Every structure is written in structure tokens, then in C-alpha cells.
PDB file of C-alpha atoms in Angstrom:
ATOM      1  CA  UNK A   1     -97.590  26.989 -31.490  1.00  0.00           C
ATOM      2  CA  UNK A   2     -96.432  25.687 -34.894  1.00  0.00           C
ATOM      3  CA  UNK A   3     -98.075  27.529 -37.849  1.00  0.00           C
ATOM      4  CA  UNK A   4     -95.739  26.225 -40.678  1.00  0.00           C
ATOM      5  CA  UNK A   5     -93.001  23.551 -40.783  1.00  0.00           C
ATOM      6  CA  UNK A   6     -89.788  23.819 -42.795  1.00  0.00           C
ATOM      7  CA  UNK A   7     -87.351  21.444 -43.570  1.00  0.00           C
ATOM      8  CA  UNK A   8     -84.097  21.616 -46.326  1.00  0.00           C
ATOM      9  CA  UNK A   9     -81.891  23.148 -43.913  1.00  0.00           C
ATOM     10  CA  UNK A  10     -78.539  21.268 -42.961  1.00  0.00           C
ATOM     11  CA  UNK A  11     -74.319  21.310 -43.616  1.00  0.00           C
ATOM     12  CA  UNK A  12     -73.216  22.753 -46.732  1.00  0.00           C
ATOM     13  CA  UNK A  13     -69.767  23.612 -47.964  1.00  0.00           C
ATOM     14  CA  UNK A  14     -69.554  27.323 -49.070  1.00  0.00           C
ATOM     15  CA  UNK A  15     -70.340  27.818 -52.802  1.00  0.00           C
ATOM     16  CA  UNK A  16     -72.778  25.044 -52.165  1.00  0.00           C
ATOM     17  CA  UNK A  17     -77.099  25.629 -52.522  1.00  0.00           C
ATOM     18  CA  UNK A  18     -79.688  24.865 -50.451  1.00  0.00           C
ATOM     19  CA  UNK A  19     -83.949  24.711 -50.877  1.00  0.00           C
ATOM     20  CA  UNK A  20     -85.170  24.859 -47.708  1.00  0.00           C
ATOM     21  CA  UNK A  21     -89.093  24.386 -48.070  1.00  0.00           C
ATOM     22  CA  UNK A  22     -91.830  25.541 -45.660  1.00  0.00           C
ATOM     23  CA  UNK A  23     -95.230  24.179 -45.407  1.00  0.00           C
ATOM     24  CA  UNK A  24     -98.687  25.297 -44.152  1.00  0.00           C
ATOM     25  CA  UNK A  25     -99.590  23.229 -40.900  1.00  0.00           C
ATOM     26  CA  UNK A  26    -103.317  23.109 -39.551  1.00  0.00           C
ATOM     27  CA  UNK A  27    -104.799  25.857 -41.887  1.00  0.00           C
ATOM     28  CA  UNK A  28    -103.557  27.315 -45.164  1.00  0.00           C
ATOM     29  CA  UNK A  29    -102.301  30.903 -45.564  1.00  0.00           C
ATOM     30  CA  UNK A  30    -102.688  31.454 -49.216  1.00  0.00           C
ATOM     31  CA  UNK A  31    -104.203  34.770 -48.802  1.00  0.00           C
ATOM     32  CA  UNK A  32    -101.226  35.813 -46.673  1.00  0.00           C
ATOM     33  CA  UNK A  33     -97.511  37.195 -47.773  1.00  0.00           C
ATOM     34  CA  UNK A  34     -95.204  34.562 -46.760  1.00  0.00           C
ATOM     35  CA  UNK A  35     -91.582  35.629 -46.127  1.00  0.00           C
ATOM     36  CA  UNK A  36     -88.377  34.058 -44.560  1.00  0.00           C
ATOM     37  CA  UNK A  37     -85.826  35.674 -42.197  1.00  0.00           C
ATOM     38  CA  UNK A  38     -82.959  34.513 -40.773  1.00  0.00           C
ATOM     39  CA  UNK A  39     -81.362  34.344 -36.900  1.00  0.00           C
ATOM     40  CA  UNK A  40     -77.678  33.922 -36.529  1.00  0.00           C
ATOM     41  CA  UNK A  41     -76.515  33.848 -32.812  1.00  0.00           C
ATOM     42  CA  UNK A  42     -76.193  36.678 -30.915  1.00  0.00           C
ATOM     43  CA  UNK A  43     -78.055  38.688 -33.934  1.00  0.00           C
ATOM     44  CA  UNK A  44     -81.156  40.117 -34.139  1.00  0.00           C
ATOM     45  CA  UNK A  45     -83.932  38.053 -36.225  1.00  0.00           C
ATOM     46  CA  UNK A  46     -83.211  39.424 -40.146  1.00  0.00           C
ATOM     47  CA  UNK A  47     -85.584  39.710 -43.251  1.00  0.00           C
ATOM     48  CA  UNK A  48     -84.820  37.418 -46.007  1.00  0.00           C
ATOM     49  CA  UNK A  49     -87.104  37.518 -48.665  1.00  0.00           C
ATOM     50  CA  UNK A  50     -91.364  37.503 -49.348  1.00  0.00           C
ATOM     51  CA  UNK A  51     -93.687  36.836 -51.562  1.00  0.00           C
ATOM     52  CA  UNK A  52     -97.235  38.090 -52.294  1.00  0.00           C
ATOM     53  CA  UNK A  53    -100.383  35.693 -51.985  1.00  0.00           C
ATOM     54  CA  UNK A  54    -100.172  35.201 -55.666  1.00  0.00           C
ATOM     55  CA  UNK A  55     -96.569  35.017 -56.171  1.00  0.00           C
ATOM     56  CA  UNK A  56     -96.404  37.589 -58.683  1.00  0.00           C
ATOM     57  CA  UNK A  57     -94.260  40.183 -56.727  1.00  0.00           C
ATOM     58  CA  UNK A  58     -90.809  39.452 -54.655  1.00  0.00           C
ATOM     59  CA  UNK A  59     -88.555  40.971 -52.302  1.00  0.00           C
ATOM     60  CA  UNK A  60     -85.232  40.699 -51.088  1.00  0.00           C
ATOM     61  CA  UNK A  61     -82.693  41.806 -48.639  1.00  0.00           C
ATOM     62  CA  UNK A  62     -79.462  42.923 -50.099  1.00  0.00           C
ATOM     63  CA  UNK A  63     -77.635  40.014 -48.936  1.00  0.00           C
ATOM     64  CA  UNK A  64     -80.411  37.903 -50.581  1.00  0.00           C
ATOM     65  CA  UNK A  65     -79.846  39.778 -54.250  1.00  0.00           C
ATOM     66  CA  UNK A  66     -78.929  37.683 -56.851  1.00  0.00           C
ATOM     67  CA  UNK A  67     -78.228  34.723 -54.975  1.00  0.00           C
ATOM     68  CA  UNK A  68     -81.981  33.343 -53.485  1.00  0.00           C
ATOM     69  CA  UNK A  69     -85.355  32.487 -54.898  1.00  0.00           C
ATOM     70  CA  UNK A  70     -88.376  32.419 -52.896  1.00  0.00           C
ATOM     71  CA  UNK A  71     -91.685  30.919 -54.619  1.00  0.00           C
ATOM     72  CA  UNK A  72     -94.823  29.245 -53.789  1.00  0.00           C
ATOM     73  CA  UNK A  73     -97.360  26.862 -54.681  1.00  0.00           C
ATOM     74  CA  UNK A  74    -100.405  27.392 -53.514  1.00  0.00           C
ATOM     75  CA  UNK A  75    -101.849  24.121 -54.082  1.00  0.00           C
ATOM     76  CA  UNK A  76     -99.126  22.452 -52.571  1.00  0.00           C
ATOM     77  CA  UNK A  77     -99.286  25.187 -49.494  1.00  0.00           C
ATOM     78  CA  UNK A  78     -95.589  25.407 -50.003  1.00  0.00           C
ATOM     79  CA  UNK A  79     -92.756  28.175 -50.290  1.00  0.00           C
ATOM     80  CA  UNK A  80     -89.340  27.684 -51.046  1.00  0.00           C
ATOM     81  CA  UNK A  81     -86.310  29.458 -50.512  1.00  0.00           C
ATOM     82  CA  UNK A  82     -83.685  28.470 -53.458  1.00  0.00           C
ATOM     83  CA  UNK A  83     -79.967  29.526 -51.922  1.00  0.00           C
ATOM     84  CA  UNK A  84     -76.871  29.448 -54.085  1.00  0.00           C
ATOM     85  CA  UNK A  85     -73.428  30.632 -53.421  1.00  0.00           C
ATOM     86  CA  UNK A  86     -73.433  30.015 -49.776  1.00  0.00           C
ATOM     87  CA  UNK A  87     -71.340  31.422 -47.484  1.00  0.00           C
ATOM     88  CA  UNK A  88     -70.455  31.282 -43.926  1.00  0.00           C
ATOM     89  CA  UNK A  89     -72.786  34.875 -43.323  1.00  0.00           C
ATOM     90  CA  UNK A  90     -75.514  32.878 -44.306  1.00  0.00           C
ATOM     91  CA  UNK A  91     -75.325  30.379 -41.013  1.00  0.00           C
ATOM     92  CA  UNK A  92     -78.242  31.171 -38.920  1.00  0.00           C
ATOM     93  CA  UNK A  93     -81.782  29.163 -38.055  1.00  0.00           C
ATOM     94  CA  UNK A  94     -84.012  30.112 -40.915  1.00  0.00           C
ATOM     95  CA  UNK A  95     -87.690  31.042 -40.574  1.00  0.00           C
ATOM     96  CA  UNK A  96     -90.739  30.608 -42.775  1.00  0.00           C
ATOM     97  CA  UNK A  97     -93.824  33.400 -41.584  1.00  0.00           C
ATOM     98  CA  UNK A  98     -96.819  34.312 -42.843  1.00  0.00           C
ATOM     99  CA  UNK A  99     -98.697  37.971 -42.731  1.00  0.00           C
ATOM    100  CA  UNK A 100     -98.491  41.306 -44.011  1.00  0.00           C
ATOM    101  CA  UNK A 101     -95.867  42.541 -46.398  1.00  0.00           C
ATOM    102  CA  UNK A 102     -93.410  43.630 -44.780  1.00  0.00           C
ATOM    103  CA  UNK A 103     -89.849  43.410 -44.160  1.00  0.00           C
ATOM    104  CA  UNK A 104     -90.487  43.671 -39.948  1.00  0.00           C
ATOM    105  CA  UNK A 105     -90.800  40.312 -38.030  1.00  0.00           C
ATOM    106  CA  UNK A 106     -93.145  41.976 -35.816  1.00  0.00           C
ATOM    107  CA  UNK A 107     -95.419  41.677 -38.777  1.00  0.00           C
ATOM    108  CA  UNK A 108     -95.865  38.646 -39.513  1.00  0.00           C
ATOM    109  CA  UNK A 109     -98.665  36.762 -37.566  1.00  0.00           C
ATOM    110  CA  UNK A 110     -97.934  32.940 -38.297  1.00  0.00           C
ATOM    111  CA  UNK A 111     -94.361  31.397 -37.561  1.00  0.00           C
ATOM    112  CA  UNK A 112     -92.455  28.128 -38.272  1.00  0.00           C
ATOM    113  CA  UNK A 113     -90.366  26.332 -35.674  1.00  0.00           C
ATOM    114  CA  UNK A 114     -87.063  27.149 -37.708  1.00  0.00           C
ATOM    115  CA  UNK A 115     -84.664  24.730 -39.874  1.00  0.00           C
ATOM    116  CA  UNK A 116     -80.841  25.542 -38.998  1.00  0.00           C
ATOM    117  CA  UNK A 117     -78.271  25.981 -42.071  1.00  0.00           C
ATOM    118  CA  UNK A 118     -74.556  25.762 -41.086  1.00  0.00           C
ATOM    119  CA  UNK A 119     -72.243  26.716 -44.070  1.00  0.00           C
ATOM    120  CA  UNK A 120     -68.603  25.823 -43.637  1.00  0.00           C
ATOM    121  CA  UNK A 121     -65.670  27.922 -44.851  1.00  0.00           C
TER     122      UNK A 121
END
């Protein structure tokens, strides 16, 4: 089942930026903390970044500090993840979610199908 559809993701050379963007699909979730994590192979499904409902607060994991955005617009039903200074750590298939805040993927009720980002050294 496909809650929320991203797109953005692709090759990049490192240093390079990304937006990957992530949309509501069937229903909106504007009431909801929206997040994205991150799966590299043979990792464990990571915490990214999230949002509140009304945008106004924002969390990060260390690896995200100083280097991604997330935002949303509600009335587009949208959240973006801004990514600058890319490196090779950040390869993985990224996730948009929406549910409680919370750092745990176990959390988070409503999933996109992923968008892969591939940085190259």
C-alpha cells in the first residue's frame, strides 16, 4: 500500500544537492508529523529528519545537521527534503512517512514506496 509518493532522488556527484519531494497519495496527512529516513544496504532503516503538522518545529539526525532542510506545504500536501554537501554515506533508498513524532520507524503509520539516491565519490 502506497500512502505517499516521492520523487527527486537519482546520481549525484559528492558535494552535489538534492530535493527529493514527497507527496500525499489518496488522503492528506496534514494533521500528521511527516519525517524521512533513510535505508542503505545491509543497514537498518535510519531517521532523517521531521516536521510538525504546522511546520513550525524540526528535527534532525546528526548526520542531517547543517546540511538538510525538510519543509512542507500543506496546501500543496508536499514535504521536501533539501540535501547539500552530499556524500557517499548518504547513498541509501530514502523514505517519506507520516505519524507521530518520533525519531522510531515503528512510529510512523503511513509510508512511501522509497526514491533511491546514489552519491558517487
Amino acid at each position: 500500500q502506497v500512502q505517499l509518493i516521492e520523487s527527486g532522488g537519482g546520481l549525484v556527484q559528492a558535494g552535489g544537492s538534492l530535493t527529493l519531494s514527497c507527496t500525499d497519495s489518496g488522503r492528506t496527512f496534514n494533521f500528521f508529523t511527516k519525517a524521512w529516513f533513510r535505508q542503505a544496504p545491509g543497514k537498518e532503516r535510519e531517521f532523517v529528519a521531521r516536521i510538525s503538522p504546522d511546520g513550525g518545529s524540526a528535527r534532525y539526525s546528526d548526520s542531517a545537521t547543517g546540511r538538510f532542510t525538510i519543509s512542507r506545504d500543506n496546501a500543496k500536501n508536499t514535504v521536501l527534503l533539501q540535501m547539500n554537501s552530499l556524500n557517499p554515506d548518504d547513498t541509501a533508498v530514502y523514505y517519506c512517512a507520516a505519524g507521530s513524532w518520533s525519531t522510531a520507524a515503528e512510529e510512523y503509520r503511513y509510508w512511501g514506496q522509497g526514491t533511491q539516491v546514489t552519491v558517487s565519490s
